[in-house]
Amino acid sequence: MEATLYRHDVALAHAVLGGAQHHEIRSRLYLSLRDGASRGVGEVAPQPRSLNGDPGVDEVVAELVETVIPQLLAIRDREGALASWSRWGRLVGPRPASRTAVALVEMALLDIELRREGCALDKWWPAMHDPGVQRAVSLLDGEAEWPDLAGVRRLRAKVSPSGVHPAALDRVAAAGLPVILDFNATATDASQVHAVIARVASHLDVVAIEQPFRVGNLVDTAALAREIEPLMSLDEGVRSLVDVEQIARYEAARLLCVKPARVGGLANARAVIAKARERGMRVYLGGFFESPYARHVHRLLAQHCDVEASDVAPVATRGTPLALVKSDVGLGWELNEDVLEVSTTRLRCRASEP
């Protein structure tokens, strides 16, 4: 068996200014697993640095190289077979980077399993509905280039207690779409949130306020949820089934953003979505500016599950993107190994004979 880790640093074509960071550069990690004649590829796109409980890319690389990939190879050597993709998410460890690292391996294992069965993911997960696309924009930057909004059903607009840019507010209002105001945990008290709502309420159709306070502050979040008319949404605070239960217990939110890389992969994401729906909460699928490869997988997940407009549209980047080839089996697209070798930085290559 061979496991090869690659890193591809890209500049986003449409940077997004948030209250906690400026989304300009993203590092996409690809894991190529080759087991006999079978090969699968997974992808995650971690934050540039640790923020609000999400690990930075260097932490994820270290977790993969030092713990998760050796664990995968050890299981293969010991049991003579690859670990099942659907059970791999149970191996999530206590470190924040573990969930992202496990998610990367899981996607590659899923690709291999599908290819061995001669099946495509859209046959395993048939589309049950069309959730539609959500796009991220900024109310803090009046001059940023925007992605195409054709067919977009909702905007997630970055805000902060510092206020909003008048030109950005006019532009978001002109789009005429429902808006989630995303604070990214930058507010310290309810008055700051109320002030932003008051500033934009007459201009925008605000449907939700997202993650106003630091991760884990469910008491203040629940209190604010009772004071405002838009839904309360949580993003960075959704990492596990336990989080969903706690959010429901405190009645802290009625809308959740579930990101597969944050919860430990696709199987865990499906479980979290099901639990949230069971507890009466609405859900949408979020992301970390992944390439079209992972975004395609997330779109199939969103179409198969009961979720709202989600962050599943391709993310444009500057420069030449990685070439994808349509595939009738596996995840639906294929990343050629030669493309990865030429276009990315190889971080690790280790072979282990069965």
XYZ file of C-alpha atoms in Angstrom:
354
model
C 0.000 0.000 0.000
C 1.159 3.522 -0.750
C -0.071 6.766 0.808
C 1.028 10.047 -0.758
C 0.118 13.460 0.641
C 0.130 16.580 -1.526
C -0.353 20.274 -0.786
C -1.685 22.780 -3.322
C -1.662 26.468 -2.322
C -4.091 28.642 -4.302
C -5.184 32.279 -4.338
C -8.944 32.746 -4.338
C -10.223 34.705 -7.316
C -12.826 36.352 -5.088
C -11.321 37.070 -1.672
C -13.773 37.408 1.213
C -13.080 39.744 4.158
C -14.446 38.408 7.419
C -14.412 39.790 10.907
C -11.708 37.347 12.007
C -9.682 36.818 8.828
C -9.324 37.715 5.168
C -9.990 34.653 3.009
C -7.414 35.112 0.249
C -5.186 32.022 0.229
C -6.198 28.422 0.754
C -4.066 25.298 1.057
C -5.745 22.213 -0.305
C -4.458 18.855 0.881
C -4.853 15.775 -1.307
C -4.223 12.219 -0.166
C -3.648 9.563 -2.810
C -4.030 5.995 -1.554
C -2.910 3.107 -3.737
C -3.734 -0.418 -2.593
C -2.880 -3.066 -5.163
C -4.577 -2.040 -8.415
C -6.964 0.323 -6.639
C -6.436 4.025 -6.058
C -8.495 6.714 -4.345
C -8.035 10.405 -3.641
C -9.419 12.593 -0.858
C -9.272 16.340 -0.255
C -9.595 18.843 2.581
C -8.822 22.569 2.622
C -7.835 23.633 6.152
C -7.631 27.157 7.465
C -4.289 28.940 6.932
C -3.957 29.192 10.712
C -5.814 27.950 13.754
C -8.965 29.982 14.390
C -12.108 29.530 16.489
C -11.276 25.893 17.167
C -10.486 25.006 13.565
C -6.915 23.772 13.021
C -4.413 25.459 10.725
C -3.026 23.640 7.716
C 0.336 22.927 9.361
C -1.432 21.271 12.296
C -3.424 19.076 9.937
C -0.304 18.071 7.998
C 1.456 17.156 11.244
C -1.536 15.108 12.393
C -1.610 13.246 9.097
C 2.132 12.567 8.941
C 2.659 11.700 12.609
C -0.587 9.931 13.528
C -3.356 9.323 11.009
C -1.501 7.988 7.954
C 0.691 5.674 10.110
C -2.512 4.465 11.783
C -4.068 3.734 8.394
C -1.000 1.806 7.221
C -0.772 -0.111 10.495
C -4.387 -1.267 10.158
C -3.723 -2.364 6.575
C -0.634 -4.335 7.634
C -2.312 -5.908 10.646
C -5.656 -6.840 9.087
C -4.565 -7.380 5.498
C -7.294 -5.074 4.216
C -8.140 -1.387 4.147
C -10.289 0.082 6.885
C -13.907 0.653 5.874
C -14.600 4.259 4.892
C -17.879 4.288 6.838
C -16.164 3.285 10.092
C -13.059 5.399 9.711
C -14.693 8.483 11.235
C -14.938 6.674 14.569
C -11.163 7.026 14.904
C -11.334 10.799 15.431
C -8.881 11.779 18.171
C -8.974 14.562 20.779
C -6.887 17.128 18.866
C -8.695 19.664 16.644
C -6.607 18.609 13.640
C -7.717 14.991 14.005
C -11.184 15.562 12.557
C -9.828 17.217 9.419
C -7.115 14.583 8.960
C -9.588 11.737 9.431
C -11.966 13.375 6.927
C -9.214 13.451 4.302
C -8.411 9.752 4.695
C -12.090 8.846 4.739
C -12.739 10.455 1.336
C -9.829 8.562 -0.222
C -11.063 5.286 1.288
C -14.561 5.959 -0.060
C -13.145 6.560 -3.532
C -11.258 3.246 -3.445
C -14.259 1.310 -2.152
C -16.546 2.696 -4.847
C -14.031 1.958 -7.607
C -13.562 -1.614 -6.437
C -17.313 -2.111 -6.620
C -17.522 -0.406 -10.016
C -20.001 2.079 -8.593
C -20.313 5.870 -8.545
C -21.141 7.941 -5.468
C -24.274 9.417 -7.038
C -25.656 5.866 -7.256
C -24.916 5.221 -3.578
C -26.301 8.620 -2.639
C -29.074 9.327 -5.148
C -30.259 12.930 -5.283
C -33.374 13.358 -3.146
C -33.776 17.104 -3.738
C -31.985 20.201 -4.988
C -30.867 22.289 -1.996
C -29.479 25.079 -4.153
C -26.322 27.109 -3.806
C -25.258 29.591 -1.152
C -22.386 32.036 -1.733
C -20.138 33.814 0.769
C -19.678 37.585 0.391
C -18.553 40.376 2.698
C -20.375 43.350 4.186
C -17.000 44.654 5.388
C -15.394 45.232 1.985
C -16.940 47.588 -0.548
C -14.486 46.917 -3.366
C -14.033 43.140 -3.450
C -14.704 41.177 -6.618
C -17.726 38.937 -6.330
C -18.390 35.490 -7.780
C -21.221 35.019 -10.244
C -24.532 34.944 -8.370
C -26.541 33.319 -11.166
C -28.701 30.597 -9.642
C -27.655 31.454 -6.065
C -30.458 31.094 -3.519
C -28.903 32.693 -0.451
C -25.918 34.770 0.632
C -23.805 34.330 3.723
C -22.452 37.807 4.397
C -19.448 38.346 6.669
C -19.966 41.022 9.332
C -18.327 42.161 12.563
C -19.129 44.502 15.472
C -17.090 47.215 13.712
C -20.028 47.773 11.369
C -20.627 47.374 7.644
C -19.271 49.098 4.543
C -22.000 51.268 2.892
C -21.036 50.209 -0.642
C -21.050 46.551 0.333
C -24.454 46.948 1.971
C -25.870 48.508 -1.196
C -24.446 45.693 -3.282
C -25.812 42.923 -1.076
C -29.191 44.651 -1.010
C -29.206 44.907 -4.812
C -28.737 41.130 -5.078
C -32.205 40.715 -3.588
C -31.384 37.424 -1.890
C -31.979 36.140 1.658
C -28.917 36.787 3.837
C -27.228 35.069 6.772
C -25.135 37.547 8.777
C -21.988 35.636 9.739
C -20.087 37.093 12.704
C -17.471 34.307 12.910
C -17.451 34.584 16.715
C -16.347 38.244 16.734
C -19.086 39.718 18.953
C -18.537 40.015 22.698
C -22.031 41.049 23.775
C -25.577 41.123 22.449
C -25.663 44.901 21.977
C -23.063 44.614 19.190
C -25.227 42.125 17.330
C -28.355 44.230 17.780
C -26.496 47.253 16.385
C -25.504 45.400 13.198
C -29.035 44.058 12.732
C -30.456 47.556 13.145
C -28.000 48.904 10.574
C -28.953 46.422 7.836
C -32.544 45.416 8.656
C -34.199 47.971 6.384
C -31.940 46.990 3.463
C -31.666 43.200 3.641
C -33.819 40.129 4.125
C -31.874 38.817 7.115
C -32.913 35.224 7.726
C -30.282 34.209 10.295
C -27.515 35.458 12.573
C -24.574 33.064 12.570
C -22.032 32.304 15.304
C -22.079 35.722 17.012
C -20.082 34.631 20.073
C -17.084 32.419 20.808
C -17.378 28.682 20.345
C -19.086 27.023 23.304
C -20.881 30.128 24.584
C -24.353 28.646 24.326
C -25.777 30.597 27.249
C -25.378 34.030 25.634
C -26.246 32.600 22.217
C -29.512 31.161 23.539
C -30.377 34.438 25.267
C -29.781 36.384 22.060
C -31.809 33.852 20.056
C -34.824 34.713 22.209
C -34.350 38.441 21.574
C -34.109 38.515 17.784
C -36.486 37.599 14.986
C -34.021 36.006 12.522
C -32.989 32.442 13.177
C -29.882 31.847 15.249
C -27.329 29.782 13.329
C -24.184 28.066 14.594
C -21.171 27.145 12.491
C -17.828 26.877 14.300
C -19.682 25.411 17.294
C -20.879 22.333 15.366
C -18.310 19.529 15.518
C -20.072 16.444 16.850
C -23.318 14.769 17.862
C -22.666 15.978 21.408
C -22.577 19.562 20.149
C -25.939 19.081 18.442
C -27.458 17.728 21.643
C -26.077 20.627 23.675
C -27.335 23.199 21.174
C -30.780 21.601 21.289
C -30.736 21.446 25.089
C -29.983 25.166 25.402
C -32.267 26.043 22.462
C -29.295 28.045 21.222
C -29.930 27.743 17.466
C -32.463 26.565 14.925
C -30.084 26.488 11.955
C -26.759 24.640 11.820
C -23.868 24.776 9.368
C -22.321 21.306 9.065
C -18.861 21.120 7.471
C -17.660 17.575 6.687
C -13.995 18.354 7.402
C -14.904 19.874 10.762
C -16.996 16.935 11.996
C -14.571 14.220 10.879
C -15.799 13.306 7.419
C -18.803 12.408 5.333
C -20.183 9.603 7.504
C -20.053 11.841 10.574
C -21.619 14.700 8.605
C -24.549 12.485 7.660
C -25.009 11.482 11.303
C -24.836 15.094 12.510
C -27.356 16.206 9.872
C -29.746 13.415 10.837
C -29.443 14.236 14.542
C -30.032 17.937 13.930
C -33.148 17.198 11.881
C -34.349 14.818 14.579
C -33.959 17.632 17.127
C -36.009 20.001 14.986
C -33.161 22.082 13.548
C -32.580 23.168 9.977
C -29.221 22.428 8.346
C -27.024 23.535 5.494
C -23.684 22.173 4.324
C -20.686 24.470 4.647
C -17.140 24.268 3.386
C -13.587 25.599 3.523
C -13.124 26.820 -0.070
C -12.327 23.328 -1.373
C -11.515 22.614 -5.010
C -14.219 21.406 -7.444
C -13.126 17.854 -6.580
C -14.304 17.907 -2.951
C -17.094 20.386 -3.718
C -18.592 17.822 -6.096
C -18.652 15.231 -3.310
C -20.220 17.714 -0.899
C -22.844 18.641 -3.476
C -23.846 14.965 -3.792
C -24.112 14.776 0.001
C -26.269 17.916 0.105
C -28.549 16.596 -2.639
C -28.974 13.300 -0.811
C -29.687 14.803 2.620
C -32.399 17.141 3.866
C -30.433 20.393 3.855
C -30.902 23.980 2.701
C -28.933 26.069 0.190
C -25.312 25.096 0.790
C -21.697 26.083 0.061
C -21.239 23.499 -2.681
C -20.556 25.594 -5.801
C -17.044 25.596 -7.330
C -14.645 28.179 -5.872
C -12.730 30.098 -8.533
C -8.976 30.534 -8.069
C -6.275 32.523 -9.815
C -3.905 30.567 -12.046
C -4.387 27.167 -13.650
C -6.657 24.828 -11.644
C -5.954 21.143 -11.212
C -7.312 19.223 -14.198
C -10.210 16.906 -13.385
C -11.415 14.011 -15.514
C -15.014 12.830 -15.350
C -15.309 9.283 -14.014
C -18.190 6.809 -14.146
C -17.024 5.196 -10.902
C -15.695 6.436 -7.594
C -16.416 9.968 -6.480
C -17.392 11.071 -9.969
C -14.188 12.906 -10.819
C -10.616 11.715 -11.008
C -7.389 13.544 -10.147
C -4.581 12.055 -12.206
C -1.442 11.228 -10.217
C 0.713 12.939 -12.850
C -1.308 16.145 -12.378
C -0.755 16.001 -8.634
C 2.975 15.395 -9.060
C 3.389 18.370 -11.400
C 0.987 20.888 -9.833
C 1.378 20.334 -6.087
C 3.996 19.851 -3.392
C 4.498 16.263 -2.301
C 4.659 16.122 1.488
C 4.884 12.431 2.187
C 5.223 9.137 0.358
C 5.411 5.840 2.208
C 4.963 2.305 0.955
C 3.930 -0.644 3.082
C 3.693 -4.082 1.530
C 0.746 -6.253 2.629
